[in-house]
CSV table of C-alpha atoms in Angstrom, one decimal:
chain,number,residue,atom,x,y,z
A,1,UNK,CA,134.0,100.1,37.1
A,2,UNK,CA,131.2,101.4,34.9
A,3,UNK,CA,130.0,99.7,31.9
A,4,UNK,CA,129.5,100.9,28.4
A,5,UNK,CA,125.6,100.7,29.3
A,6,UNK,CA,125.8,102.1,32.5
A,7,UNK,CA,124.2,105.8,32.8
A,8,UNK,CA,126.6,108.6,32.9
A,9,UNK,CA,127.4,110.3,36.5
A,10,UNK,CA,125.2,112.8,37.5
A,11,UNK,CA,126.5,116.3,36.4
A,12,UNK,CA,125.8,119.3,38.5
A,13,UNK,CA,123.6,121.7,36.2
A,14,UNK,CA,122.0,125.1,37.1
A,15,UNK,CA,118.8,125.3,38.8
A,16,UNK,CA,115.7,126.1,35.7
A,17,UNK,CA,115.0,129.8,35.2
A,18,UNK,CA,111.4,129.6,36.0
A,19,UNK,CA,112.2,127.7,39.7
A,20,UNK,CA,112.4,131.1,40.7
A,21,UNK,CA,108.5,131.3,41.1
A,22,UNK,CA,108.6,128.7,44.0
A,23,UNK,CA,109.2,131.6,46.1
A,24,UNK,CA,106.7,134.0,46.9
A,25,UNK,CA,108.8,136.9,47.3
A,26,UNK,CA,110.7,136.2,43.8
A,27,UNK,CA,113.8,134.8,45.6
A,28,UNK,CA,115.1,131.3,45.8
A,29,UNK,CA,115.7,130.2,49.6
A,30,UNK,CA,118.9,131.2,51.2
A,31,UNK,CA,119.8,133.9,48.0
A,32,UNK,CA,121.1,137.3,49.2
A,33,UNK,CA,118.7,140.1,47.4
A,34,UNK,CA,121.2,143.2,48.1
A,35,UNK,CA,123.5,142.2,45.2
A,36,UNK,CA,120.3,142.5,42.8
A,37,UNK,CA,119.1,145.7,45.1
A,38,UNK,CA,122.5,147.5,44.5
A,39,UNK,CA,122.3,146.7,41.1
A,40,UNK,CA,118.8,147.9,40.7
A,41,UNK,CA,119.6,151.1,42.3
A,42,UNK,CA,122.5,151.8,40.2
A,43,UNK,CA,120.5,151.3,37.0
A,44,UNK,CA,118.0,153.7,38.3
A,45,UNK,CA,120.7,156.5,39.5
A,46,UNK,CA,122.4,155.9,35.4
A,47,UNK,CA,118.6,157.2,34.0
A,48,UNK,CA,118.4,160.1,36.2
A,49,UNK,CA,121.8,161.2,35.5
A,50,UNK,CA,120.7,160.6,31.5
A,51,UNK,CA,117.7,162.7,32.3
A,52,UNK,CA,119.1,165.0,33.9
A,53,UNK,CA,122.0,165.4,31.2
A,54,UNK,CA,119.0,165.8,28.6
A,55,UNK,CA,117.0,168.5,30.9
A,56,UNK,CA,120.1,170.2,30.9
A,57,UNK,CA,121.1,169.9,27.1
A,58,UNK,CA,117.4,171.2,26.0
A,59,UNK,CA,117.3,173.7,28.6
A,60,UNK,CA,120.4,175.1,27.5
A,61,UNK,CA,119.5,175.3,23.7
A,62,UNK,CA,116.1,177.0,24.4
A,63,UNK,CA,118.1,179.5,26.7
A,64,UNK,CA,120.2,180.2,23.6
A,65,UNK,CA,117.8,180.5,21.3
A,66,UNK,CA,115.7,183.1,23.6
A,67,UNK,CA,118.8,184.9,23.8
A,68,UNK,CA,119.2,185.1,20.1
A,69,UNK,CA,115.4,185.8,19.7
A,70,UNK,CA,115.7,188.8,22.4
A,71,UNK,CA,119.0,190.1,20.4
A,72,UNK,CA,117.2,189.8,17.4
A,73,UNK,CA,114.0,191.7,18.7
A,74,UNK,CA,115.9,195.6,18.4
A,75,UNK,CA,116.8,195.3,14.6
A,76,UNK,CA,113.3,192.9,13.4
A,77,UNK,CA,110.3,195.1,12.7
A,78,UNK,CA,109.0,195.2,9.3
A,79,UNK,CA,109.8,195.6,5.6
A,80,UNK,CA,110.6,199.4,4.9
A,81,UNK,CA,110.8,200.0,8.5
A,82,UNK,CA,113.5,202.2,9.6
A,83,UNK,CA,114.6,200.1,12.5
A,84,UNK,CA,115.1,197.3,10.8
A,85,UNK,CA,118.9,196.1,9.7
A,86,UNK,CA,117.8,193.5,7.4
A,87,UNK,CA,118.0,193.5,3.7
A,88,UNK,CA,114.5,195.0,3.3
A,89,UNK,CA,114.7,197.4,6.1
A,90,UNK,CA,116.1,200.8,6.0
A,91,UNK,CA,117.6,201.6,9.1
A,92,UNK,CA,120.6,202.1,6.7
A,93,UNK,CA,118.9,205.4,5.1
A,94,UNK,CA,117.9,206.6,8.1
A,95,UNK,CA,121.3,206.4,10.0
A,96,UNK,CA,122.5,208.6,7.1
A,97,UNK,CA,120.2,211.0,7.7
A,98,UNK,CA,121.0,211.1,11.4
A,99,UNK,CA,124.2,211.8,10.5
A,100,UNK,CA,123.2,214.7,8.4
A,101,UNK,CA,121.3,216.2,11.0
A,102,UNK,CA,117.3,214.8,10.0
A,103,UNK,CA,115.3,213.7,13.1
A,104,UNK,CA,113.3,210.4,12.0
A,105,UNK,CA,110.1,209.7,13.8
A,106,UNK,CA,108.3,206.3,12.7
A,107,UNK,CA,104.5,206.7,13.6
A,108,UNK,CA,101.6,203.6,12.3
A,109,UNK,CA,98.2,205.6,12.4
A,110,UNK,CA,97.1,208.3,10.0
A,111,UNK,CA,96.0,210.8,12.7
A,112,UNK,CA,99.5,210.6,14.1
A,113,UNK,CA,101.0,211.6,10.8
A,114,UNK,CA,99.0,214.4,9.8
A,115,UNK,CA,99.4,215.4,13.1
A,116,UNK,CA,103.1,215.4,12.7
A,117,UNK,CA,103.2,217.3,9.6
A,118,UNK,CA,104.6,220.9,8.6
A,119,UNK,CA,106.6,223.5,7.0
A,120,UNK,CA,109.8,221.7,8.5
A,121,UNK,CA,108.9,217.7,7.8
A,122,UNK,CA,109.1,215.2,5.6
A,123,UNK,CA,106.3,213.1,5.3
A,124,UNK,CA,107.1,209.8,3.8
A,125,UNK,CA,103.9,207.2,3.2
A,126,UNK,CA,105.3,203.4,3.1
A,127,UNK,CA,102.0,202.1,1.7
A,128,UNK,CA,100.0,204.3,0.7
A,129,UNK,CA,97.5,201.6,-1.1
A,130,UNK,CA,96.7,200.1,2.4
A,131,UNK,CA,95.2,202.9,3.6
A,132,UNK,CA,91.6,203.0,3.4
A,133,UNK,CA,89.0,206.1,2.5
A,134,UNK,CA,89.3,207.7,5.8
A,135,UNK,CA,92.8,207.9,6.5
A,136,UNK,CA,93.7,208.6,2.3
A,137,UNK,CA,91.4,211.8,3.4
A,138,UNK,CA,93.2,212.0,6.5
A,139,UNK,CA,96.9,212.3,4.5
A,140,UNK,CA,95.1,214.4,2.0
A,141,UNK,CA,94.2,216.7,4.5
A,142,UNK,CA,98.2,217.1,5.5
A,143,UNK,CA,99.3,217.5,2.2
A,144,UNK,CA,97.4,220.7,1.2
A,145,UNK,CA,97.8,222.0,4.6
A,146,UNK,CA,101.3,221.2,6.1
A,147,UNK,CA,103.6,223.4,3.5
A,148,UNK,CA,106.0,220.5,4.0
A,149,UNK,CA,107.0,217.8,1.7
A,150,UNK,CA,105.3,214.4,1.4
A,151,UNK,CA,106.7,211.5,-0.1
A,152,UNK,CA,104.4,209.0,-1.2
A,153,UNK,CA,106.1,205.2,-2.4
A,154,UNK,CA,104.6,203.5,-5.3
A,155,UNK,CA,100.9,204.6,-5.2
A,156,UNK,CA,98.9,202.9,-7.7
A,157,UNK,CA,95.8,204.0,-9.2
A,158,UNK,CA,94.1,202.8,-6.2
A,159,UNK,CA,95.4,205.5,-4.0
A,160,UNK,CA,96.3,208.1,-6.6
A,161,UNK,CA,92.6,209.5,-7.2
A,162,UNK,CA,92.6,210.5,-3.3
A,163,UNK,CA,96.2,211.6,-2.6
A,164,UNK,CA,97.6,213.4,-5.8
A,165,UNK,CA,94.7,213.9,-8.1
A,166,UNK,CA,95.9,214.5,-11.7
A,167,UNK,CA,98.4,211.4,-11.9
A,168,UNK,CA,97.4,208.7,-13.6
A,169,UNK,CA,99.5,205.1,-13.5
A,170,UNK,CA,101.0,204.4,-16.8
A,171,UNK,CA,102.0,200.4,-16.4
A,172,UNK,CA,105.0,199.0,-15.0
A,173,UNK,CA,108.8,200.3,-15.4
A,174,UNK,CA,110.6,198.6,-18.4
A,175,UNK,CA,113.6,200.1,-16.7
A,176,UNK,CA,115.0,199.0,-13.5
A,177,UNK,CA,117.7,201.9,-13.7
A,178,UNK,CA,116.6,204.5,-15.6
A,179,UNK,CA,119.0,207.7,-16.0
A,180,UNK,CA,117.7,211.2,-14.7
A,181,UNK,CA,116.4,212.6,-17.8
A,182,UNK,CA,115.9,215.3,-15.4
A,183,UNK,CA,117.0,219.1,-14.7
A,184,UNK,CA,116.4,218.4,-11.0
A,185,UNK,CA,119.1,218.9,-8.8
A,186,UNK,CA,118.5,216.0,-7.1
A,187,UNK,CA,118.5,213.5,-10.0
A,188,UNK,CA,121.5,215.2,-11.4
A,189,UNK,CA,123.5,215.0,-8.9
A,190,UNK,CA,122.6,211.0,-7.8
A,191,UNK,CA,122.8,209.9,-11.3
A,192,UNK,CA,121.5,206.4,-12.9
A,193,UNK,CA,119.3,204.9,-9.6
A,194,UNK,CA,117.0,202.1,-8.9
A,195,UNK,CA,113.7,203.7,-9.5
A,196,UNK,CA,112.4,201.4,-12.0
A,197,UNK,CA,111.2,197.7,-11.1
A,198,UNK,CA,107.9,199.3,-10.2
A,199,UNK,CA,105.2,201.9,-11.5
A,200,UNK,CA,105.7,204.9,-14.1
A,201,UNK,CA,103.2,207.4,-13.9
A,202,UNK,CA,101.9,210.1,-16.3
A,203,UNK,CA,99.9,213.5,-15.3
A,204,UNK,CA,99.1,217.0,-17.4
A,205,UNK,CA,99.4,219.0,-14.4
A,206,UNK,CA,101.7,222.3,-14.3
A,207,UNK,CA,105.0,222.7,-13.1
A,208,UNK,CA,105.1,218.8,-13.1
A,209,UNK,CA,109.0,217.6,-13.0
A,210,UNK,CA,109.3,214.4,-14.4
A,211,UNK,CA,112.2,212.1,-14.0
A,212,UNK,CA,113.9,208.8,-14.1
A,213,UNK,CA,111.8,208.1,-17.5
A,214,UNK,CA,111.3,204.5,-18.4
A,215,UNK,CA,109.1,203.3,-21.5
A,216,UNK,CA,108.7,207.4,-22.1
A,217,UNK,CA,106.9,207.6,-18.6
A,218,UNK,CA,108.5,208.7,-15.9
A,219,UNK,CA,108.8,206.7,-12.4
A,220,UNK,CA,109.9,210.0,-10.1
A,221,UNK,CA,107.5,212.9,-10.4
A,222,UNK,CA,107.2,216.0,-8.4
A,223,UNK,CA,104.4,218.5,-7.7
A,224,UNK,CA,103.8,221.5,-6.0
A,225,UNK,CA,100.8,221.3,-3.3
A,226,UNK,CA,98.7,223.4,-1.3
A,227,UNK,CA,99.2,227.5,-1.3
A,228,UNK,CA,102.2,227.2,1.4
A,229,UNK,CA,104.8,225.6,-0.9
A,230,UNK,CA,104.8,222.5,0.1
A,231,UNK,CA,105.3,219.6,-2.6
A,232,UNK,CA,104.4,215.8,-3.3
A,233,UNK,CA,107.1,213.5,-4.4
A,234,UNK,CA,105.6,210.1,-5.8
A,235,UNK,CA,108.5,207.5,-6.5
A,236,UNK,CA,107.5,204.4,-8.2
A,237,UNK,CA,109.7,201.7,-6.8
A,238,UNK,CA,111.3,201.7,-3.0
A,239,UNK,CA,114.0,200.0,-4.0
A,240,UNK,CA,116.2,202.7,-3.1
A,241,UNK,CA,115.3,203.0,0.5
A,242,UNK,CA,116.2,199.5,1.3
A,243,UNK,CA,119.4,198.4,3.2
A,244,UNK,CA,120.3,196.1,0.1
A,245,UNK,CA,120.3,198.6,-2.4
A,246,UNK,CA,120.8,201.6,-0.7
A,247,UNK,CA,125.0,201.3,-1.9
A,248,UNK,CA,124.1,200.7,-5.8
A,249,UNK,CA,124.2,203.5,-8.2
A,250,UNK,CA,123.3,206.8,-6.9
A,251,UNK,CA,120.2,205.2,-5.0
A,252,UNK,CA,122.1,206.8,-1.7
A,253,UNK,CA,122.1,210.1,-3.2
A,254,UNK,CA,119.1,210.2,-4.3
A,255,UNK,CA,116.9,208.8,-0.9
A,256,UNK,CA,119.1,211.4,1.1
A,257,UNK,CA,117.9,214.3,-0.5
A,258,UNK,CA,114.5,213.0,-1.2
A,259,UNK,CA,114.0,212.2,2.5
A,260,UNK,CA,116.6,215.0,3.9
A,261,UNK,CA,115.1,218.1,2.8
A,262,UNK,CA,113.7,219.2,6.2
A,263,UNK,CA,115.4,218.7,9.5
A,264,UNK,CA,112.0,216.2,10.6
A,265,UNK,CA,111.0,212.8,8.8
A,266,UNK,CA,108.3,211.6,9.6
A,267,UNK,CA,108.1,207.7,8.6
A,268,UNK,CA,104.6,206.5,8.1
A,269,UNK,CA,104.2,202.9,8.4
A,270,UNK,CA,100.4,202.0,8.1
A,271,UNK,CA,99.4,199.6,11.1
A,272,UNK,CA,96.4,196.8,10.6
A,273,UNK,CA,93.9,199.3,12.0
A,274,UNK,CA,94.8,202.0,9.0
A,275,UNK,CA,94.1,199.3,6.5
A,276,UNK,CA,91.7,199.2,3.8
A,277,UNK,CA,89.2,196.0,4.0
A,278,UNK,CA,89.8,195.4,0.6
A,279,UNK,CA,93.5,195.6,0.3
A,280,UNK,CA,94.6,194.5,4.2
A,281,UNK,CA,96.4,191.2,4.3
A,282,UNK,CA,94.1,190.4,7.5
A,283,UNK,CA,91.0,189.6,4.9
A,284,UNK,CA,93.0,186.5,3.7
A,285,UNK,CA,93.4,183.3,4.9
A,286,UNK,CA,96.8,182.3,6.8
A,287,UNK,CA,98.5,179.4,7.8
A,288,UNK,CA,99.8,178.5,11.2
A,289,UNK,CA,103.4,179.6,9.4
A,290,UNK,CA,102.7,182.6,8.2
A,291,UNK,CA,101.4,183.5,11.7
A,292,UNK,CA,105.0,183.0,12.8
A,293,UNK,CA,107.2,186.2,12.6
A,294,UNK,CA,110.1,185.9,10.6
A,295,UNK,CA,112.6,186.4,13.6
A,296,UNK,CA,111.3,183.4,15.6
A,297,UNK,CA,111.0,181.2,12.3
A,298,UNK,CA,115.1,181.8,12.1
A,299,UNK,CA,115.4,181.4,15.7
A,300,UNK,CA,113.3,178.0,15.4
A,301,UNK,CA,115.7,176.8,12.4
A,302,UNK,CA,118.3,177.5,14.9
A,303,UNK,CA,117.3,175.6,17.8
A,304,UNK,CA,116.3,172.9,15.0
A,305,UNK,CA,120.5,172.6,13.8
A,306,UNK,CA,121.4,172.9,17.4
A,307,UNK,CA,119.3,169.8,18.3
A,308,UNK,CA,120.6,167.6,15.4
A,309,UNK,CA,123.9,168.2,16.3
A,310,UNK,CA,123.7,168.0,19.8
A,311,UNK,CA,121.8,164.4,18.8
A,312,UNK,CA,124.6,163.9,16.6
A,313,UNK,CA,127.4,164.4,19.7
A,314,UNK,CA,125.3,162.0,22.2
A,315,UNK,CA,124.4,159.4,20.2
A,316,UNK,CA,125.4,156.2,20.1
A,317,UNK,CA,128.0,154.6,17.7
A,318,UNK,CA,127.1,152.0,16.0
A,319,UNK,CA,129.8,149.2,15.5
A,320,UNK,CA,131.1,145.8,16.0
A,321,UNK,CA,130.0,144.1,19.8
A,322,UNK,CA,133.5,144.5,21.9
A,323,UNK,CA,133.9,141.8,25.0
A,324,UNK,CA,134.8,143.2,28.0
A,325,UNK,CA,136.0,141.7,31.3
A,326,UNK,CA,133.2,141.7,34.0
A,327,UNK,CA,134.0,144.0,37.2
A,328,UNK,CA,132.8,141.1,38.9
A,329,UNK,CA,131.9,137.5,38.8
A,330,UNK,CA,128.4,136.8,38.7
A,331,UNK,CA,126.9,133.4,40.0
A,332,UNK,CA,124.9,131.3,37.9
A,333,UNK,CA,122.4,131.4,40.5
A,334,UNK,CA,121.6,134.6,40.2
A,335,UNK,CA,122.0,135.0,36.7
A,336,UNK,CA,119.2,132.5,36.3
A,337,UNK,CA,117.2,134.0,39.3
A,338,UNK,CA,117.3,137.5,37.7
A,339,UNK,CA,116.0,135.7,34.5
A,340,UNK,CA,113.4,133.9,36.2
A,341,UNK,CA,111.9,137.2,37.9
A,342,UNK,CA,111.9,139.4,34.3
A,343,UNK,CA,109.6,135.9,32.7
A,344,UNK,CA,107.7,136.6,36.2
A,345,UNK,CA,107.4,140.3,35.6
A,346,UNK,CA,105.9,139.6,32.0
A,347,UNK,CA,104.2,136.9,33.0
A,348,UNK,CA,105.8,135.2,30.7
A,349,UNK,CA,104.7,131.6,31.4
A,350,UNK,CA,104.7,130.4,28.0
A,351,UNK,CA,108.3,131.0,27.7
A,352,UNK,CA,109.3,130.3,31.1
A,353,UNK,CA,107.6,126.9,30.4
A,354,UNK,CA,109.6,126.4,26.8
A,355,UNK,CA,113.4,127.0,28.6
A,356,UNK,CA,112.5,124.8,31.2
A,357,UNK,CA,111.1,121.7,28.8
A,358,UNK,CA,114.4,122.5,26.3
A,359,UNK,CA,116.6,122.6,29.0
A,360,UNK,CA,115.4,119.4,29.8
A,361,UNK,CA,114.9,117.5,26.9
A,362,UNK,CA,118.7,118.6,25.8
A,363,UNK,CA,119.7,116.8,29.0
A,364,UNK,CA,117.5,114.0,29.0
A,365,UNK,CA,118.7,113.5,25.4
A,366,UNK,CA,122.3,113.1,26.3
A,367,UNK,CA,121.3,110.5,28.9
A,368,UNK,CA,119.5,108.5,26.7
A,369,UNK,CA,122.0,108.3,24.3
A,370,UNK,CA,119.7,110.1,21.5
A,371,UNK,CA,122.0,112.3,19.1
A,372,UNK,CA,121.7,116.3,20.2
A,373,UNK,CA,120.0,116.8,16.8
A,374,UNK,CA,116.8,114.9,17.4
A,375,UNK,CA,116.9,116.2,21.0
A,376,UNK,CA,113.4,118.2,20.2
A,377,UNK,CA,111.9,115.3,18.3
A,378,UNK,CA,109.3,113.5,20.4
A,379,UNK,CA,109.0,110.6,17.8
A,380,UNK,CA,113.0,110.1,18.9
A,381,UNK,CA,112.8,111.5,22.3
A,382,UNK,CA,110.0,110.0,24.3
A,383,UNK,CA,109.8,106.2,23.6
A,384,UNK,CA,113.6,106.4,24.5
A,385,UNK,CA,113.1,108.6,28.2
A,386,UNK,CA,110.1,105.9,28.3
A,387,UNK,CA,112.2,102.8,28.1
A,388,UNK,CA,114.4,104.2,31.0
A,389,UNK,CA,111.4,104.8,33.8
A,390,UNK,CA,110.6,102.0,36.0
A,391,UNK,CA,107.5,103.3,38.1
A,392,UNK,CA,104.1,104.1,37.1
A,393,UNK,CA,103.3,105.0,32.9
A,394,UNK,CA,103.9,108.8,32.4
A,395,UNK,CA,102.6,110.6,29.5
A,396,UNK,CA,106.1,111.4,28.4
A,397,UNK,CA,105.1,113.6,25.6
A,398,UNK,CA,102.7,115.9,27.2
A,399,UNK,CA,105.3,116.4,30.1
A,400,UNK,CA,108.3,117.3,27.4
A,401,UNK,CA,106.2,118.8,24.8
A,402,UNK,CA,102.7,120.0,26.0
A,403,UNK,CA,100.9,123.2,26.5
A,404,UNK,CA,102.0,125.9,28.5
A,405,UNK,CA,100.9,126.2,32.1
A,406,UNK,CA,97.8,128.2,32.5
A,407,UNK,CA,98.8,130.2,35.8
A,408,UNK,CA,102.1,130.3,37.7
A,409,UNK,CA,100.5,127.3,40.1
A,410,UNK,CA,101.1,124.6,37.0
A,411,UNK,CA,104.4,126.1,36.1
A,412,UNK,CA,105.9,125.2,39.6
A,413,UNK,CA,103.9,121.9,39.0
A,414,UNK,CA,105.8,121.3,35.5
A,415,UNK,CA,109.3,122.6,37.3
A,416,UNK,CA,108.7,119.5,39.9
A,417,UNK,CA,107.5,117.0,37.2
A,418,UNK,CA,110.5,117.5,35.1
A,419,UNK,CA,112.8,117.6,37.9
A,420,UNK,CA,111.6,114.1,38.8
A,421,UNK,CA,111.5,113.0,35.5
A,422,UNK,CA,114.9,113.7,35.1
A,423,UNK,CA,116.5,112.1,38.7
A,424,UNK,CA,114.6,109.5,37.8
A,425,UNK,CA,116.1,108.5,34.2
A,426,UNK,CA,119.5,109.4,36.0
A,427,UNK,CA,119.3,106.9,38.2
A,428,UNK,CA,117.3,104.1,36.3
């Protein structure tokens, strides 16, 4: 029969977590590592099958996006470029003129162009203030000689002195869409058309035709050139040559006849190396975006959407922790091994040594008959484990509440201290 100041039975409790380092290997004697192996192995086979998943995901979007990149790569060239099926292209313009019969040839130099030109071809100049002294002499040069028609867009005074001497700029169109005020043909029939938004022009030449007046300047004007009957058009806005516009008013109309009065066009686009020093973009300082062509910036934006929602599919869903049935039992054992090797991994002594002197000091506590509360108290703790040891005087307080062990040698030594410490006050 026990008495009311008898000690309680001893209570089978689970080996300390940091016991663990007794062993050499990281295993406590007689524990089976091929549980913890298997384990190990299938963690390691669920992040390569995550990798994996990922490797495949991103190569899959950049495959796309290359795709869409090379799809886009036909119909992207260039504002005003004949190729292009954007908004500020005017592949539109030329398909009409296929239809109709007009050959379109794009060249970027001015030696190709002049070349080009003659009594059968169009000659239409994209830029013609890009190009610099040489190749505004080049273009000169085909304009008096070729006995074809040449079609210069928005020149300002800058290129005017060199390609159609006479004209003078007369300030910017007040007008967007000004109406023919014209006996030409050509304005006649197209009607009201988008040649405003840019220059107007003014010139004393003869045999001038002015059109399209806005601000009493006119913004189309039309001379003849050279002794072979050739002519010049100047048109102070290319708005009606873009894809955009090309269906308002009569701007259709109007570019077709412009542009489809000889079976050849030839479509001068002014490269980099056709450029004017003073007037070539190159001269300025650029950005790493504005290095990027506008196809591949959309293509990028793309990829960018694609990512987020693919991110948005695989992630995670936040929400309220949901208990689930183990697949199988786990022992104590080597739930507290498995703990004992990640504190040996980290070397984690300091808080290998604070489980093992809380563990302890619970238990002791609950032997001593010292309420749970005051458990971690040493003023309430130690005299009481004190009054319950019987062999030699023991620094009680150091043992339960000291400094952590400086290598894993005086951890094992603090494991075996409070082990004894606490058989001992068990059986006392």
């Amino acid at each position: 029969m026990t008495g009311p100041t008898d000690p309680a039975p001893p209570t089978a409790t689970p080996a300390p977590p940091a016991l663990d380092a007794r062993e050499p290997g990281g295993s406590a004697p007689g524990h089976d590592p091929v549980p913890a192996a298997a384990a190990a192995g299938d963690s390691r086979t669920r992040r390569l099958r995550q990798i994996r998943r990922a490797l495949t995901a991103v190569a899959v979007l950049a495959a796309g996006a290359i795709a869409m990149a090379a799809l886009d790569s036909g119909t992207r060239h260039g504002n005003l470029d004949p190729r292009t099926a954007d908004p500020f292209g005017s592949r539109a313009v030329a398909e009409l003129l296929k239809e109709r019969g007009v050959t379109t040839r794009v060249v970027t130099t001015a030696r190709e162009a002049a070349d080009a030109a003659g009594p059968r071809t169009t000659l239409l100049v994209t830029d013609p203030d890009r190009l610099g002294a040489t190749q505004r002499g080049v273009i000169r040069s085909a304009i008096d000689l070729s006995g074809g028609r040449t079609v210069l867009l928005a020149p300002s005074s800058h290129s005017l002195g060199d390609l159609s001497p006479g004209v003078h700029t007369a300030g910017d169109a007040a007008t967007d869409r000004p109406d023919p005020g014209c006996t030409l043909p050509a304005a006649t029939s197209a009607g009201r058309a988008d040649t405003g938004g840019g220059l107007s022009y003014t010139t004393a030449l003869p045999r001038a035709t002015a059109c399209y007046p806005s601000g009493g300047h006119p913004t189309l004007l039309i001379l003849p050139t050279g002794p072979t009957g050739g002519d010049t058009v100047l048109l102070g806005s290319e708005t009606i040559l873009l894809n955009e516009s090309l269906a308002d008013e009569g701007n259709a109309s109007l570019a077709l006849q412009l542009l489809g009065s000889r079976p050849d066009l030839v479509w001068y686009l002014p490269s980099l190396a056709d450029s004017d020093p003073d007037t070539a973009p190159s001269g300025e300082d650029k950005g790493l975006l504005d290095l990027i062509p506008a196809g591949w910036s959309w293509a990028l934006l793309q990829l960018f959407v694609a990512a987020a929602l693919a991110a948005l599919w695989r992630a995670r869903r936040l929400g309220p922790l949901v208990t689930e049935k183990l697949p199988v039992a786990i022992r104590a054992s080597e739930a507290t091994e498995g703990r004992a090797r990640l504190y040996r991994k980290a070397d984690a002594r300091d808080r290998a040594a604070t489980v093992l002197r809380a563990a302890t000091r619970e238990r002791l506590a609950a032997l001593v008959g010292v309420p749970h509360t005051q458990a971690h108290d040493p003023a309430a703790l130690a005299p009481a484990v004190s009054a319950r040891l019987t062999g030699e005087p023991r620094d009680v307080t150091a043992l339960l509440f000291g400094t952590t062990p400086s290598d894993d040698a005086a951890l094992v030594a603090l494991a075996d201290h409070l082990d004894a410490l606490e058989r001992e006050v068990r059986t006392s």
